[in-house]
Amino acid sequence: MNDTIFGKIIRREIPATIVYEDEHVLAFKDIAPQAPVHVLFIPKQVHIPTLDDLKPDQAELVGRLVLAAAEYARKEGLAEDGYRVVMNCRDHAGQTVYHIHLHLLAGAPLGRFGTAH
Ligand code: 5GP
């Protein structure tokens, strides 16, 4: 059972602004956007808490998240200027929701990233 907030979004128990959906992937706007465009891409059928829990036979699923994000960016006219995709794994990366997700950040220059110091 996926008891995370994203599980609730998948089951439509709480609302989200859904921007893309197929058999495997759901995408919706982040509630606290960190860029003009901030969309989260998540697996719908399987609950995988972190990237560290991903099994080799689930590799295709991550490919689907990446491809869905790239297609969305292209469709929204964001691809030419560019964008960033991010997957946070556990505490040091600031992961707060333990159902894997790919962040798509776009719509303005994003600056560099790395350690906060
Ligand atoms: P993480 O920090 O785990 O990599 O990313 C989790 C993301 O989920 C955060 O950017 C946070 O703003 C977003 N988030 C948390 N709760 C909700 C929610 O209820 N709805 C939506 N749309 N996004 C959420």
Short mmCIF file of N, CA, C and O and ligand atoms in Angstrom, two decimals:
data_model
loop_
_atom_site.label_atom_id
_atom_site.label_comp_id
_atom_site.label_asym_id
_atom_site.label_seq_id
_atom_site.Cartn_x
_atom_site.Cartn_y
_atom_site.Cartn_z
N MET A 1 0.85 -1.21 0.00
CA MET A 1 0.00 0.00 0.00
C MET A 1 0.89 1.25 0.00
O MET A 1 1.82 1.34 0.79
N ASN A 2 0.56 2.16 -0.88
CA ASN A 2 1.32 3.41 -0.96
C ASN A 2 0.63 4.46 -0.09
O ASN A 2 -0.32 5.11 -0.51
N ASP A 3 1.14 4.61 1.13
CA ASP A 3 0.51 5.53 2.09
C ASP A 3 1.04 6.95 1.99
O ASP A 3 0.71 7.79 2.82
N THR A 4 1.88 7.22 1.00
CA THR A 4 2.42 8.57 0.88
C THR A 4 1.36 9.50 0.28
O THR A 4 0.34 9.06 -0.26
N ILE A 5 1.68 10.77 0.34
CA ILE A 5 0.78 11.77 -0.25
C ILE A 5 0.62 11.53 -1.76
O ILE A 5 -0.45 11.75 -2.32
N PHE A 6 1.66 11.00 -2.39
CA PHE A 6 1.56 10.73 -3.83
C PHE A 6 0.65 9.53 -4.09
O PHE A 6 -0.04 9.49 -5.11
N GLY A 7 0.65 8.56 -3.17
CA GLY A 7 -0.30 7.45 -3.28
C GLY A 7 -1.73 7.98 -3.26
O GLY A 7 -2.59 7.53 -4.02
N LYS A 8 -1.97 8.94 -2.39
CA LYS A 8 -3.31 9.54 -2.30
C LYS A 8 -3.67 10.29 -3.59
O LYS A 8 -4.83 10.28 -4.03
N ILE A 9 -2.67 10.93 -4.19
CA ILE A 9 -2.92 11.63 -5.46
C ILE A 9 -3.23 10.61 -6.56
O ILE A 9 -4.16 10.80 -7.35
N ILE A 10 -2.48 9.51 -6.59
CA ILE A 10 -2.73 8.46 -7.59
C ILE A 10 -4.16 7.94 -7.45
O ILE A 10 -4.87 7.75 -8.44
N ARG A 11 -4.60 7.74 -6.21
CA ARG A 11 -5.95 7.18 -5.97
C ARG A 11 -7.04 8.26 -6.01
O ARG A 11 -8.20 7.98 -5.75
N ARG A 12 -6.63 9.49 -6.31
CA ARG A 12 -7.56 10.64 -6.39
C ARG A 12 -8.23 10.91 -5.04
O ARG A 12 -9.36 11.38 -4.98
N GLU A 13 -7.52 10.58 -3.96
CA GLU A 13 -8.07 10.88 -2.62
C GLU A 13 -7.81 12.33 -2.23
O GLU A 13 -8.50 12.88 -1.38
N ILE A 14 -6.76 12.91 -2.82
CA ILE A 14 -6.54 14.35 -2.65
C ILE A 14 -6.30 14.95 -4.03
O ILE A 14 -5.82 14.27 -4.94
N PRO A 15 -6.62 16.22 -4.19
CA PRO A 15 -6.53 16.82 -5.52
C PRO A 15 -5.10 17.18 -5.90
O PRO A 15 -4.24 17.38 -5.05
N ALA A 16 -4.87 17.22 -7.19
CA ALA A 16 -3.60 17.71 -7.74
C ALA A 16 -3.90 18.22 -9.14
O ALA A 16 -4.89 17.79 -9.76
N THR A 17 -3.04 19.11 -9.60
CA THR A 17 -3.20 19.60 -10.97
C THR A 17 -2.44 18.64 -11.88
O THR A 17 -1.23 18.75 -12.07
N ILE A 18 -3.18 17.67 -12.42
CA ILE A 18 -2.56 16.63 -13.25
C ILE A 18 -2.35 17.15 -14.66
O ILE A 18 -3.27 17.72 -15.26
N VAL A 19 -1.13 16.99 -15.16
CA VAL A 19 -0.82 17.53 -16.49
C VAL A 19 -0.52 16.43 -17.50
O VAL A 19 -0.43 16.69 -18.69
N TYR A 20 -0.30 15.20 -17.02
CA TYR A 20 0.00 14.10 -17.93
C TYR A 20 -0.34 12.78 -17.22
O TYR A 20 -0.10 12.64 -16.03
N GLU A 21 -0.86 11.85 -17.98
CA GLU A 21 -1.11 10.52 -17.42
C GLU A 21 -1.10 9.48 -18.52
O GLU A 21 -1.64 9.71 -19.61
N ASP A 22 -0.45 8.35 -18.26
CA ASP A 22 -0.58 7.19 -19.13
C ASP A 22 -0.70 5.96 -18.23
O ASP A 22 -0.90 6.10 -17.01
N GLU A 23 -0.53 4.79 -18.80
CA GLU A 23 -0.72 3.56 -18.03
C GLU A 23 0.25 3.46 -16.85
O GLU A 23 -0.08 2.91 -15.80
N HIS A 24 1.44 4.00 -17.02
CA HIS A 24 2.50 3.80 -16.02
C HIS A 24 2.85 5.05 -15.22
O HIS A 24 3.40 4.95 -14.13
N VAL A 25 2.60 6.21 -15.80
CA VAL A 25 3.14 7.47 -15.25
C VAL A 25 2.01 8.46 -14.99
O VAL A 25 1.08 8.60 -15.79
N LEU A 26 2.14 9.17 -13.85
CA LEU A 26 1.25 10.29 -13.56
C LEU A 26 2.14 11.52 -13.34
O LEU A 26 3.20 11.41 -12.69
N ALA A 27 1.73 12.67 -13.86
CA ALA A 27 2.50 13.90 -13.67
C ALA A 27 1.57 15.01 -13.22
O ALA A 27 0.45 15.15 -13.73
N PHE A 28 2.04 15.78 -12.24
CA PHE A 28 1.21 16.86 -11.70
C PHE A 28 2.11 17.99 -11.22
O PHE A 28 3.30 17.79 -10.95
N LYS A 29 1.52 19.18 -11.09
CA LYS A 29 2.30 20.34 -10.69
C LYS A 29 2.70 20.24 -9.22
O LYS A 29 1.87 19.84 -8.38
N ASP A 30 3.93 20.61 -8.93
CA ASP A 30 4.40 20.63 -7.54
C ASP A 30 3.64 21.72 -6.78
O ASP A 30 3.44 22.83 -7.28
N ILE A 31 3.27 21.41 -5.55
CA ILE A 31 2.48 22.34 -4.74
C ILE A 31 3.31 23.55 -4.29
O ILE A 31 2.75 24.61 -3.97
N ALA A 32 4.63 23.39 -4.26
CA ALA A 32 5.53 24.48 -3.84
C ALA A 32 6.62 24.66 -4.89
O ALA A 32 7.77 24.25 -4.69
N PRO A 33 6.25 25.22 -6.04
CA PRO A 33 7.18 25.23 -7.18
C PRO A 33 8.49 25.95 -6.90
O PRO A 33 8.50 27.02 -6.30
N GLN A 34 9.58 25.35 -7.35
CA GLN A 34 10.92 25.90 -7.20
C GLN A 34 11.43 26.54 -8.49
O GLN A 34 12.59 26.93 -8.58
N ALA A 35 10.57 26.60 -9.48
CA ALA A 35 10.89 27.22 -10.78
C ALA A 35 9.53 27.57 -11.41
O ALA A 35 8.49 27.06 -10.97
N PRO A 36 9.53 28.41 -12.45
CA PRO A 36 8.25 28.76 -13.08
C PRO A 36 7.45 27.52 -13.51
O PRO A 36 6.23 27.51 -13.43
N VAL A 37 8.15 26.50 -13.98
CA VAL A 37 7.51 25.22 -14.27
C VAL A 37 8.14 24.17 -13.35
O VAL A 37 9.37 24.00 -13.33
N HIS A 38 7.31 23.51 -12.55
CA HIS A 38 7.81 22.46 -11.64
C HIS A 38 6.77 21.36 -11.61
O HIS A 38 5.71 21.50 -11.00
N VAL A 39 7.08 20.28 -12.31
CA VAL A 39 6.14 19.17 -12.45
C VAL A 39 6.81 17.91 -11.91
O VAL A 39 8.02 17.70 -12.08
N LEU A 40 6.02 17.07 -11.24
CA LEU A 40 6.50 15.81 -10.67
C LEU A 40 5.98 14.65 -11.49
O LEU A 40 4.77 14.59 -11.79
N PHE A 41 6.87 13.73 -11.86
CA PHE A 41 6.51 12.54 -12.63
C PHE A 41 6.71 11.32 -11.72
O PHE A 41 7.80 11.13 -11.18
N ILE A 42 5.65 10.54 -11.55
CA ILE A 42 5.72 9.41 -10.62
C ILE A 42 5.18 8.14 -11.26
O ILE A 42 4.32 8.19 -12.15
N PRO A 43 5.69 6.97 -10.79
CA PRO A 43 5.09 5.71 -11.25
C PRO A 43 3.72 5.52 -10.60
O PRO A 43 3.54 5.83 -9.43
N LYS A 44 2.79 4.98 -11.38
CA LYS A 44 1.42 4.81 -10.90
C LYS A 44 1.14 3.44 -10.30
O LYS A 44 0.35 3.31 -9.38
N GLN A 45 1.80 2.42 -10.87
CA GLN A 45 1.39 1.04 -10.53
C GLN A 45 2.20 0.41 -9.41
O GLN A 45 1.72 -0.50 -8.75
N VAL A 46 3.42 0.89 -9.23
CA VAL A 46 4.32 0.29 -8.23
C VAL A 46 4.74 1.34 -7.22
O VAL A 46 4.98 2.48 -7.60
N HIS A 47 4.86 0.90 -5.98
CA HIS A 47 5.33 1.80 -4.93
C HIS A 47 6.81 1.50 -4.65
O HIS A 47 7.15 0.42 -4.17
N ILE A 48 7.66 2.46 -5.00
CA ILE A 48 9.10 2.34 -4.76
C ILE A 48 9.49 3.54 -3.91
O ILE A 48 9.40 4.68 -4.39
N PRO A 49 9.87 3.33 -2.65
CA PRO A 49 10.09 4.48 -1.75
C PRO A 49 11.21 5.42 -2.20
O PRO A 49 11.04 6.64 -2.17
N THR A 50 12.36 4.85 -2.58
CA THR A 50 13.49 5.70 -2.97
C THR A 50 14.19 5.10 -4.19
O THR A 50 14.01 3.92 -4.52
N LEU A 51 15.05 5.89 -4.78
CA LEU A 51 15.85 5.41 -5.90
C LEU A 51 16.70 4.22 -5.48
O LEU A 51 16.97 3.30 -6.26
N ASP A 52 17.12 4.21 -4.21
CA ASP A 52 17.94 3.13 -3.69
C ASP A 52 17.18 1.80 -3.61
O ASP A 52 17.78 0.75 -3.46
N ASP A 53 15.85 1.86 -3.69
CA ASP A 53 15.03 0.65 -3.64
C ASP A 53 14.73 0.09 -5.03
O ASP A 53 14.07 -0.94 -5.16
N LEU A 54 15.18 0.80 -6.05
CA LEU A 54 14.88 0.40 -7.43
C LEU A 54 15.60 -0.91 -7.78
O LEU A 54 16.80 -1.05 -7.52
N LYS A 55 14.87 -1.84 -8.38
CA LYS A 55 15.44 -3.13 -8.78
C LYS A 55 15.78 -3.08 -10.28
O LYS A 55 15.14 -2.33 -11.03
N PRO A 56 16.76 -3.90 -10.70
CA PRO A 56 17.13 -3.88 -12.12
C PRO A 56 15.95 -4.08 -13.06
O PRO A 56 15.89 -3.45 -14.12
N ASP A 57 14.99 -4.91 -12.67
CA ASP A 57 13.86 -5.13 -13.58
C ASP A 57 12.86 -3.97 -13.57
O ASP A 57 11.83 -4.01 -14.25
N GLN A 58 13.16 -2.93 -12.79
CA GLN A 58 12.31 -1.73 -12.81
C GLN A 58 12.98 -0.57 -13.56
O GLN A 58 12.47 0.55 -13.53
N ALA A 59 14.07 -0.87 -14.24
CA ALA A 59 14.81 0.18 -14.94
C ALA A 59 13.94 0.88 -15.98
O ALA A 59 14.01 2.10 -16.15
N GLU A 60 13.11 0.11 -16.64
CA GLU A 60 12.26 0.67 -17.70
C GLU A 60 11.33 1.75 -17.15
O GLU A 60 11.02 2.73 -17.83
N LEU A 61 10.92 1.57 -15.91
CA LEU A 61 10.00 2.52 -15.29
C LEU A 61 10.64 3.91 -15.17
O LEU A 61 10.00 4.93 -15.45
N VAL A 62 11.90 3.93 -14.77
CA VAL A 62 12.59 5.22 -14.66
C VAL A 62 12.76 5.85 -16.04
O VAL A 62 12.60 7.06 -16.21
N GLY A 63 13.01 5.00 -17.03
CA GLY A 63 13.06 5.50 -18.41
C GLY A 63 11.74 6.13 -18.81
O GLY A 63 11.72 7.16 -19.48
N ARG A 64 10.66 5.53 -18.38
CA ARG A 64 9.33 6.09 -18.71
C ARG A 64 9.14 7.46 -18.07
O ARG A 64 8.55 8.36 -18.66
N LEU A 65 9.61 7.61 -16.82
CA LEU A 65 9.49 8.91 -16.14
C LEU A 65 10.28 9.97 -16.91
O LEU A 65 9.80 11.08 -17.16
N VAL A 66 11.51 9.60 -17.29
CA VAL A 66 12.38 10.55 -18.00
C VAL A 66 11.77 10.92 -19.36
O VAL A 66 11.71 12.10 -19.72
N LEU A 67 11.31 9.90 -20.08
CA LEU A 67 10.74 10.17 -21.40
C LEU A 67 9.46 11.00 -21.31
O LEU A 67 9.23 11.89 -22.13
N ALA A 68 8.65 10.74 -20.29
CA ALA A 68 7.42 11.52 -20.12
C ALA A 68 7.77 12.98 -19.83
O ALA A 68 7.13 13.90 -20.36
N ALA A 69 8.80 13.20 -19.01
CA ALA A 69 9.22 14.57 -18.69
C ALA A 69 9.74 15.27 -19.95
O ALA A 69 9.41 16.43 -20.21
N ALA A 70 10.55 14.57 -20.72
CA ALA A 70 11.12 15.16 -21.93
C ALA A 70 10.02 15.50 -22.93
O ALA A 70 10.03 16.56 -23.57
N GLU A 71 9.05 14.60 -23.04
CA GLU A 71 7.95 14.84 -23.98
C GLU A 71 7.10 16.03 -23.52
O GLU A 71 6.68 16.87 -24.32
N TYR A 72 6.86 16.09 -22.22
CA TYR A 72 6.09 17.22 -21.68
C TYR A 72 6.81 18.54 -21.96
O TYR A 72 6.21 19.52 -22.39
N ALA A 73 8.12 18.54 -21.70
CA ALA A 73 8.91 19.76 -21.93
C ALA A 73 8.84 20.19 -23.39
O ALA A 73 8.69 21.38 -23.70
N ARG A 74 8.93 19.23 -24.28
CA ARG A 74 8.85 19.52 -25.72
C ARG A 74 7.48 20.10 -26.06
O ARG A 74 7.37 21.12 -26.74
N LYS A 75 6.45 19.43 -25.56
CA LYS A 75 5.07 19.84 -25.85
C LYS A 75 4.77 21.26 -25.33
O LYS A 75 4.03 22.02 -25.95
N GLU A 76 5.37 21.58 -24.18
CA GLU A 76 5.12 22.89 -23.56
C GLU A 76 6.07 23.97 -24.07
O GLU A 76 6.07 25.10 -23.57
N GLY A 77 6.92 23.62 -25.04
CA GLY A 77 7.83 24.60 -25.62
C GLY A 77 8.99 24.96 -24.70
O GLY A 77 9.56 26.06 -24.79
N LEU A 78 9.36 24.04 -23.82
CA LEU A 78 10.43 24.30 -22.85
C LEU A 78 11.76 23.68 -23.26
O LEU A 78 12.81 23.99 -22.68
N ALA A 79 11.72 22.82 -24.25
CA ALA A 79 12.90 22.00 -24.54
C ALA A 79 14.05 22.80 -25.13
O ALA A 79 15.22 22.55 -24.81
N GLU A 80 13.71 23.75 -25.96
CA GLU A 80 14.79 24.47 -26.64
C GLU A 80 15.61 25.30 -25.65
O GLU A 80 16.85 25.30 -25.70
N ASP A 81 14.95 25.98 -24.73
CA ASP A 81 15.69 26.76 -23.72
C ASP A 81 16.34 25.84 -22.69
O ASP A 81 17.34 26.21 -22.08
N GLY A 82 15.74 24.70 -22.47
CA GLY A 82 16.33 23.71 -21.57
C GLY A 82 15.60 23.60 -20.24
O GLY A 82 14.76 24.43 -19.88
N TYR A 83 15.96 22.56 -19.53
CA TYR A 83 15.28 22.24 -18.26
C TYR A 83 16.17 21.32 -17.45
O TYR A 83 17.22 20.87 -17.93
N ARG A 84 15.75 21.06 -16.23
CA ARG A 84 16.49 20.14 -15.36
C ARG A 84 15.55 19.07 -14.85
O ARG A 84 14.39 19.36 -14.53
N VAL A 85 16.04 17.83 -14.75
CA VAL A 85 15.30 16.79 -14.05
C VAL A 85 16.13 16.35 -12.85
O VAL A 85 17.36 16.27 -12.92
N VAL A 86 15.43 16.09 -11.75
CA VAL A 86 16.10 15.78 -10.47
C VAL A 86 15.34 14.66 -9.78
O VAL A 86 14.11 14.65 -9.77
N MET A 87 16.10 13.71 -9.22
CA MET A 87 15.49 12.72 -8.31
C MET A 87 16.25 12.78 -7.00
O MET A 87 17.47 12.54 -6.97
N ASN A 88 15.57 13.13 -5.93
CA ASN A 88 16.21 13.20 -4.62
C ASN A 88 16.10 11.85 -3.93
O ASN A 88 15.03 11.25 -3.91
N CYS A 89 17.23 11.40 -3.35
CA CYS A 89 17.22 10.12 -2.62
C CYS A 89 17.61 10.36 -1.17
O CYS A 89 18.74 10.73 -0.87
N ARG A 90 16.62 10.20 -0.29
CA ARG A 90 16.79 10.26 1.18
C ARG A 90 17.27 11.62 1.69
O ARG A 90 17.20 12.63 0.99
N ASP A 91 17.72 11.60 2.94
CA ASP A 91 17.87 12.84 3.73
C ASP A 91 18.79 13.88 3.12
O ASP A 91 18.43 15.06 3.06
N HIS A 92 20.00 13.49 2.73
CA HIS A 92 20.96 14.50 2.28
C HIS A 92 20.52 15.19 1.00
O HIS A 92 20.97 16.30 0.71
N ALA A 93 19.65 14.54 0.25
CA ALA A 93 19.12 15.18 -0.96
C ALA A 93 17.82 15.93 -0.66
O ALA A 93 17.26 16.57 -1.55
N GLY A 94 17.32 15.79 0.58
CA GLY A 94 16.10 16.50 0.94
C GLY A 94 14.83 15.80 0.50
O GLY A 94 13.79 16.44 0.35
N GLN A 95 14.90 14.47 0.29
CA GLN A 95 13.68 13.77 -0.10
C GLN A 95 12.64 13.86 1.03
O GLN A 95 12.96 13.57 2.19
N THR A 96 11.44 14.26 0.69
CA THR A 96 10.39 14.40 1.70
C THR A 96 9.22 13.45 1.46
O THR A 96 8.50 13.12 2.39
N VAL A 97 9.03 13.02 0.22
CA VAL A 97 7.95 12.09 -0.09
C VAL A 97 8.58 10.78 -0.56
O VAL A 97 9.34 10.77 -1.55
N TYR A 98 8.26 9.69 0.16
CA TYR A 98 8.94 8.43 -0.10
C TYR A 98 8.17 7.54 -1.08
O TYR A 98 7.78 6.41 -0.78
N HIS A 99 7.96 8.11 -2.25
CA HIS A 99 7.49 7.39 -3.44
C HIS A 99 8.26 8.04 -4.58
O HIS A 99 8.14 9.26 -4.78
N ILE A 100 9.10 7.27 -5.28
CA ILE A 100 10.05 7.92 -6.21
C ILE A 100 9.34 8.86 -7.17
O ILE A 100 8.22 8.61 -7.63
N HIS A 101 10.04 9.93 -7.47
CA HIS A 101 9.49 10.96 -8.36
C HIS A 101 10.63 11.69 -9.03
O HIS A 101 11.71 11.85 -8.47
N LEU A 102 10.31 12.14 -10.23
CA LEU A 102 11.25 12.92 -11.02
C LEU A 102 10.73 14.35 -11.05
O LEU A 102 9.59 14.58 -11.44
N HIS A 103 11.57 15.29 -10.61
CA HIS A 103 11.19 16.70 -10.71
C HIS A 103 11.59 17.21 -12.10
O HIS A 103 12.72 16.99 -12.54
N LEU A 104 10.69 17.93 -12.75
CA LEU A 104 11.02 18.68 -13.97
C LEU A 104 10.96 20.15 -13.61
O LEU A 104 9.92 20.65 -13.15
N LEU A 105 12.10 20.83 -13.77
CA LEU A 105 12.19 22.26 -13.45
C LEU A 105 12.55 23.00 -14.72
O LEU A 105 13.49 22.62 -15.44
N ALA A 106 11.82 24.08 -15.00
CA ALA A 106 12.02 24.78 -16.26
C ALA A 106 11.40 26.16 -16.20
O ALA A 106 10.79 26.55 -15.20
N GLY A 107 11.59 26.89 -17.29
CA GLY A 107 10.89 28.16 -17.45
C GLY A 107 11.74 29.38 -17.15
O GLY A 107 11.28 30.51 -17.33
N ALA A 108 12.98 29.18 -16.67
CA ALA A 108 13.90 30.28 -16.40
C ALA A 108 15.28 29.65 -16.18
O ALA A 108 15.38 28.45 -15.89
N PRO A 109 16.35 30.46 -16.30
CA PRO A 109 17.68 29.92 -15.96
C PRO A 109 17.67 29.42 -14.52
O PRO A 109 17.15 30.09 -13.62
N LEU A 110 18.22 28.22 -14.31
CA LEU A 110 18.07 27.56 -13.01
C LEU A 110 19.29 27.70 -12.10
O LEU A 110 19.24 27.33 -10.94
N GLY A 111 20.37 28.23 -12.61
CA GLY A 111 21.56 28.34 -11.76
C GLY A 111 22.22 26.99 -11.56
O GLY A 111 21.78 25.98 -12.09
N ARG A 112 23.26 26.98 -10.77
CA ARG A 112 23.97 25.74 -10.50
C ARG A 112 23.32 25.02 -9.32
O ARG A 112 22.41 25.54 -8.68
N PHE A 113 23.80 23.83 -9.00
CA PHE A 113 23.29 23.12 -7.85
C PHE A 113 24.43 22.36 -7.20
O PHE A 113 25.49 22.17 -7.79
N GLY A 114 24.21 21.95 -5.96
CA GLY A 114 25.24 21.21 -5.24
C GLY A 114 24.99 21.29 -3.75
O GLY A 114 23.85 21.41 -3.33
N THR A 115 26.05 21.26 -2.97
CA THR A 115 25.87 21.30 -1.53
C THR A 115 25.44 22.69 -1.09
O THR A 115 25.81 23.69 -1.70
N ALA A 116 24.63 22.74 -0.03
CA ALA A 116 24.17 24.03 0.51
C ALA A 116 25.19 24.49 1.55
O ALA A 116 25.16 24.04 2.69
N HIS A 117 26.14 25.34 1.16
CA HIS A 117 27.08 25.89 2.15
C HIS A 117 27.59 27.23 1.67
O HIS A 117 27.20 27.73 0.62
P1 5GP B 1 11.20 15.66 -2.64
O1 5GP B 1 11.61 16.76 -1.70
O2 5GP B 1 10.73 14.43 -1.89
O3 5GP B 1 12.21 15.35 -3.69
O4 5GP B 1 9.97 16.23 -3.44
C1 5GP B 1 8.66 16.17 -2.98
C2 5GP B 1 7.91 17.29 -3.65
O5 5GP B 1 6.53 17.06 -3.47
C3 5GP B 1 8.21 18.67 -3.07
O6 5GP B 1 8.75 19.50 -4.09
C4 5GP B 1 6.86 19.15 -2.56
O7 5GP B 1 6.64 20.52 -2.78
C5 5GP B 1 5.89 18.28 -3.32
N1 5GP B 1 4.65 18.01 -2.61
C6 5GP B 1 4.52 17.64 -1.31
N2 5GP B 1 3.23 17.45 -1.00
C7 5GP B 1 2.52 17.70 -2.14
C8 5GP B 1 1.13 17.68 -2.44
O8 5GP B 1 0.28 17.37 -1.61
N3 5GP B 1 0.78 18.00 -3.72
C9 5GP B 1 1.70 18.32 -4.67
N4 5GP B 1 1.24 18.62 -5.88
N5 5GP B 1 3.02 18.36 -4.41
C10 5GP B 1 3.43 18.06 -3.16
#
